[in-house]
Amino acid sequence: MSRSAELARLIRDRAGDAPPEYGLILGSGLGHLAAAVQGVAIPYSELPGFPHAGVSGHVPQLVVGQLQGRRVAVLGGRAHYYESGRADVMRLPLEVLKALGTERLILTNAAGSLRADLPPGALMLLSDHIAFAGTNPLIGEPSEARFVPMTDAHDPTLRAGLKTAAEAEGIALPEGVYCWFSGPSFETPAEIRAARILGADAVGMSTVPEVILARFLGLRCAAVSVITNMGAGLSDEAISHDHTKAMAPLGAAKLERILRRFLGQGA
Ligand code: HPA
């Protein structure tokens, strides 16, 4: 049996057989939504091969249960490329979601903004992304399936559902392009200017490898950024991980309302 099938069996034994309708990956400072799920929490340390998710602001556990009447599987912590140099570090958790029968994935992250109309505390729905980190989580994958089409990687139907939910909550959810930088250092002002010229609206250190892996596995996905700061050089505020964690709750409360409405409306 494959590792993901074994882990899926372990999770089903503890959390029940019904396939989660949605997988959710929670970004820096956004982890508390996992606490709202009525279900079973399994620390990553009990799931062999799951990443240790060593970045503060993340809660490394999988929670399977009900949220707004839907069965969900929440990955409370993610591992990043910059922790290990492995862009495929989230492959096993995503394979496990797939093995559990999950077909849809909502990703969240904290990001820096390149647009004056997206200040700290704003949300941005990813319309598309740029894999600027220059690597790919499918490097080394031997099967022909590695040639994944990425048109509409950010699923139009899921995006429409999230926009409807945001409108119903009276929360602005503009769309934009997210540019993946490897981190862990933040960008220079010149890199931020370059990203803007390339067509990006926000920058961050996650999500893109997970979207590529999710599309490889056939999961439909959509992602939302919580803007925690203006990109380097665009404002006087100092950029730091502490600042990211401090600012994430500003947008996280709005994001939680959108996600609850989205799940409840049955998109
Ligand atoms: N750059 C990259 N990642 C980030 C930022 C940023 O400015 N803010 C939050 N995550």
Coordinates of C-alpha atoms and ligand atoms in Angstrom, one line a residue:
M1 CA 0.0 0.0 0.0
S2 CA 1.3 3.5 -0.8
R3 CA 2.3 5.8 2.1
S4 CA -0.7 8.1 1.4
A5 CA -3.1 5.2 1.3
E6 CA -1.7 4.0 4.7
L7 CA -2.0 7.4 6.2
A8 CA -5.5 7.8 4.8
R9 CA -6.5 4.5 6.5
L10 CA -5.0 5.7 9.8
I11 CA -7.0 9.0 9.5
R12 CA -10.2 7.2 8.6
D13 CA -9.8 4.9 11.6
R14 CA -9.7 8.0 13.8
A15 CA -11.9 10.5 12.1
G16 CA -14.4 8.4 10.1
D17 CA -14.8 7.3 6.5
A18 CA -16.7 10.1 4.9
P19 CA -14.6 11.9 2.3
P20 CA -13.9 15.6 3.2
E21 CA -15.5 17.8 0.6
Y22 CA -12.9 20.5 1.1
G23 CA -9.3 20.6 2.1
L24 CA -8.1 23.8 3.6
I25 CA -4.5 24.9 4.1
L26 CA -4.1 27.7 6.6
G27 CA -1.3 30.2 6.4
S28 CA 0.8 32.2 8.9
G29 CA -1.4 33.6 11.7
L30 CA -4.5 32.1 10.1
G31 CA -4.5 28.8 12.0
H32 CA -7.2 29.4 14.5
L33 CA -10.0 28.4 12.0
A34 CA -8.9 24.8 12.6
A35 CA -10.2 25.3 16.2
A36 CA -13.7 26.0 14.9
V37 CA -13.9 22.5 13.2
Q38 CA -15.9 20.0 15.1
G39 CA -13.9 16.9 14.7
V40 CA -10.7 15.0 15.3
A41 CA -7.3 16.7 15.4
I42 CA -4.2 14.7 14.5
P43 CA -0.8 16.3 15.1
Y44 CA 1.5 16.0 12.1
S45 CA 4.0 14.2 14.4
E46 CA 1.5 11.2 14.4
L47 CA 1.4 11.2 10.6
P48 CA 4.7 9.8 9.5
G49 CA 6.2 11.7 6.6
F50 CA 4.1 14.9 7.3
P51 CA 6.4 17.9 7.5
H52 CA 7.3 19.3 10.9
A53 CA 6.0 22.7 9.9
G54 CA 8.5 24.5 11.9
V55 CA 7.4 28.1 11.3
S56 CA 5.9 30.0 14.2
G57 CA 2.3 31.1 13.5
H58 CA 1.4 27.7 12.1
V59 CA -0.3 24.8 14.0
P60 CA 1.1 21.5 12.7
Q61 CA -2.0 19.3 12.9
L62 CA -4.7 17.9 10.6
V63 CA -8.3 18.4 11.7
V64 CA -11.0 16.4 10.0
G65 CA -14.6 17.2 10.9
Q66 CA -17.5 19.6 10.3
L67 CA -17.5 23.3 9.5
Q68 CA -20.7 25.0 8.5
G69 CA -22.3 21.7 7.9
R70 CA -19.6 20.5 5.5
R71 CA -17.0 17.9 6.1
V72 CA -13.6 19.4 5.8
A73 CA -9.9 18.4 6.3
V74 CA -7.9 21.3 7.6
L75 CA -4.1 21.4 7.3
G76 CA -3.3 23.8 10.1
G77 CA 0.3 24.2 9.2
R78 CA 2.3 24.1 6.0
A79 CA 5.9 23.6 5.3
H80 CA 7.6 26.0 3.0
Y81 CA 10.3 25.5 0.3
Y82 CA 12.7 27.7 2.2
E83 CA 12.7 25.4 5.3
S84 CA 14.3 22.5 3.5
G85 CA 15.0 23.4 -0.2
R86 CA 12.3 20.9 -1.2
A87 CA 9.5 22.4 -3.2
D88 CA 7.5 19.2 -2.9
V89 CA 7.5 19.2 0.9
M90 CA 3.6 19.4 0.9
R91 CA 3.2 16.5 -1.6
L92 CA 2.4 13.8 1.0
P93 CA -0.3 15.8 2.9
L94 CA -1.9 16.7 -0.5
E95 CA -1.7 13.1 -1.6
V96 CA -3.4 12.1 1.7
L97 CA -6.2 14.6 1.1
K98 CA -6.7 13.1 -2.3
A99 CA -6.6 9.5 -0.9
L100 CA -9.3 10.6 1.6
G101 CA -11.5 11.5 -1.4
T102 CA -11.2 15.3 -1.2
E103 CA -11.7 17.0 -4.5
R104 CA -11.4 20.7 -3.7
L105 CA -8.8 22.7 -1.9
I106 CA -8.8 26.2 -0.5
L107 CA -5.4 27.7 0.4
T108 CA -4.7 30.8 2.5
N109 CA -1.5 32.7 3.0
A110 CA -0.1 35.9 4.3
A111 CA 1.3 38.2 1.6
G112 CA 2.9 41.5 0.8
S113 CA 1.0 43.9 -1.4
L114 CA 2.2 45.7 -4.5
R115 CA -1.0 47.7 -4.9
A116 CA -2.0 50.9 -3.0
D117 CA -5.7 49.7 -3.0
L118 CA -4.6 46.5 -1.2
P119 CA -3.4 47.8 2.2
P120 CA -2.5 45.7 5.2
G121 CA -5.7 43.9 6.4
A122 CA -7.1 43.6 2.8
L123 CA -7.8 40.2 1.2
M124 CA -6.9 39.2 -2.3
L125 CA -8.3 36.2 -4.2
L126 CA -5.7 34.7 -6.5
S127 CA -6.7 34.9 -10.1
D128 CA -3.4 33.4 -11.1
H129 CA 0.2 33.1 -10.0
I130 CA 3.9 33.5 -11.1
A131 CA 6.3 30.8 -9.9
F132 CA 9.2 33.3 -9.6
A133 CA 11.1 31.1 -7.2
G134 CA 12.4 29.3 -10.2
T135 CA 11.8 25.8 -9.1
N136 CA 8.9 23.4 -9.3
P137 CA 7.6 20.7 -6.9
L138 CA 7.2 18.2 -9.8
I139 CA 10.9 18.2 -10.7
G140 CA 11.9 14.5 -10.6
E141 CA 8.4 13.2 -11.0
P142 CA 8.8 10.5 -13.6
S143 CA 5.2 10.1 -14.9
E144 CA 3.8 11.9 -17.9
A145 CA 1.3 13.4 -15.6
R146 CA 4.1 15.9 -14.6
F147 CA 3.2 18.0 -17.6
V148 CA 0.3 19.7 -15.8
P149 CA -1.7 22.3 -17.6
M150 CA -1.9 25.4 -15.4
T151 CA -4.5 27.4 -17.3
D152 CA -7.3 27.9 -14.8
A153 CA -5.2 26.4 -12.0
H154 CA -7.1 28.8 -9.9
D155 CA -10.5 27.3 -10.4
P156 CA -13.1 29.8 -11.9
T157 CA -16.1 28.1 -10.2
L158 CA -14.5 28.1 -6.7
R159 CA -13.4 31.7 -7.2
A160 CA -16.9 32.7 -8.2
G161 CA -18.2 30.9 -5.1
L162 CA -15.7 32.8 -2.9
K163 CA -16.7 36.1 -4.5
T164 CA -20.4 35.4 -3.9
A165 CA -19.6 34.6 -0.3
A166 CA -17.6 37.8 0.1
E167 CA -20.3 39.9 -1.4
A168 CA -22.9 38.4 0.9
E169 CA -20.7 39.3 3.9
G170 CA -20.1 42.8 2.5
I171 CA -16.3 42.2 2.4
A172 CA -14.2 43.3 -0.6
L173 CA -12.4 40.4 -2.3
P174 CA -10.5 41.8 -5.3
E175 CA -8.6 39.4 -7.5
G176 CA -4.9 39.6 -8.3
V177 CA -1.8 37.7 -9.3
Y178 CA 0.4 36.3 -6.6
C179 CA 4.1 36.0 -7.2
W180 CA 6.0 33.2 -5.4
F181 CA 9.5 34.2 -4.0
S182 CA 11.5 31.5 -2.3
G183 CA 12.2 33.4 0.9
P184 CA 13.1 33.2 3.7
S185 CA 14.6 36.7 3.2
F186 CA 12.0 39.2 2.3
E187 CA 12.3 40.9 -1.2
T188 CA 14.4 43.9 -1.9
P189 CA 12.6 47.1 -3.2
A190 CA 14.1 46.3 -6.7
E191 CA 12.6 42.8 -6.6
I192 CA 9.2 44.3 -5.6
R193 CA 9.4 46.8 -8.5
A194 CA 10.3 43.9 -10.8
A195 CA 7.4 41.8 -9.6
R196 CA 5.1 44.7 -10.3
I197 CA 6.4 45.1 -13.8
L198 CA 5.9 41.4 -14.3
G199 CA 2.2 41.7 -13.5
A200 CA 2.1 40.7 -9.8
D201 CA -0.3 42.2 -7.3
A202 CA 1.1 40.5 -4.2
V203 CA 4.2 38.5 -3.1
G204 CA 4.6 35.6 -0.8
M205 CA 6.7 32.5 0.1
S206 CA 4.1 29.7 -0.2
T207 CA 1.0 28.4 -2.0
V208 CA 2.3 28.2 -5.5
P209 CA 4.0 24.8 -5.1
E210 CA 0.9 23.5 -3.4
V211 CA -1.3 24.7 -6.2
I212 CA 1.0 22.9 -8.7
L213 CA 0.9 19.7 -6.7
A214 CA -2.9 20.0 -6.2
R215 CA -3.4 20.3 -10.0
F216 CA -1.1 17.4 -10.6
L217 CA -3.3 15.3 -8.2
G218 CA -6.5 16.6 -9.9
L219 CA -7.7 18.7 -7.0
R220 CA -9.6 21.9 -7.9
C221 CA -8.2 24.8 -6.0
A222 CA -8.5 28.5 -5.0
A223 CA -6.4 30.6 -2.8
V224 CA -6.8 33.8 -0.8
S225 CA -4.1 36.1 0.5
V226 CA -4.3 38.1 3.7
I227 CA -2.3 41.2 3.0
T228 CA -0.1 41.9 6.1
N229 CA 2.2 44.6 4.7
M230 CA 3.2 46.6 1.7
G231 CA 6.0 45.1 -0.4
A232 CA 9.5 46.3 0.5
G233 CA 10.1 49.9 -0.4
L234 CA 6.4 50.7 -0.9
S235 CA 5.9 52.0 2.6
D236 CA 7.9 53.1 5.7
E237 CA 6.7 50.2 7.9
A238 CA 9.4 47.6 8.8
I239 CA 8.8 44.1 7.3
S240 CA 9.3 41.1 9.6
H241 CA 7.8 37.8 10.4
D242 CA 6.6 39.2 13.8
H243 CA 4.9 41.9 11.9
T244 CA 3.3 39.4 9.5
K245 CA 1.9 37.4 12.5
A246 CA 0.7 40.6 14.2
M247 CA -1.1 41.8 11.1
A248 CA -2.6 38.5 9.9
P249 CA -5.5 38.6 12.4
L250 CA -6.7 41.9 10.8
G251 CA -7.6 40.1 7.6
A252 CA -8.1 36.6 9.2
A253 CA -11.4 37.6 10.8
K254 CA -12.8 38.7 7.4
L255 CA -11.4 35.6 5.7
E256 CA -13.0 33.4 8.3
R257 CA -16.4 35.0 7.6
I258 CA -16.0 34.4 3.9
L259 CA -14.9 30.8 4.3
R260 CA -17.8 30.1 6.6
R261 CA -20.3 31.6 4.2
F262 CA -18.7 29.9 1.3
L263 CA -18.9 26.5 2.9
G264 CA -22.4 27.2 4.1
Q265 CA -23.7 28.2 0.7
G266 CA -22.6 24.9 -0.7
A267 CA -20.6 26.2 -3.7
Ligands
HPA1 N1 7.0 39.1 1.1 C1 6.9 37.8 1.1 N2 6.2 37.1 1.9 C2 5.3 37.7 2.7 C3 5.3 39.1 2.8 C4 6.2 39.9 1.9 O1 6.2 41.1 1.9 N3 4.4 39.4 3.7 C5 3.9 38.3 4.2 N4 4.5 37.2 3.6

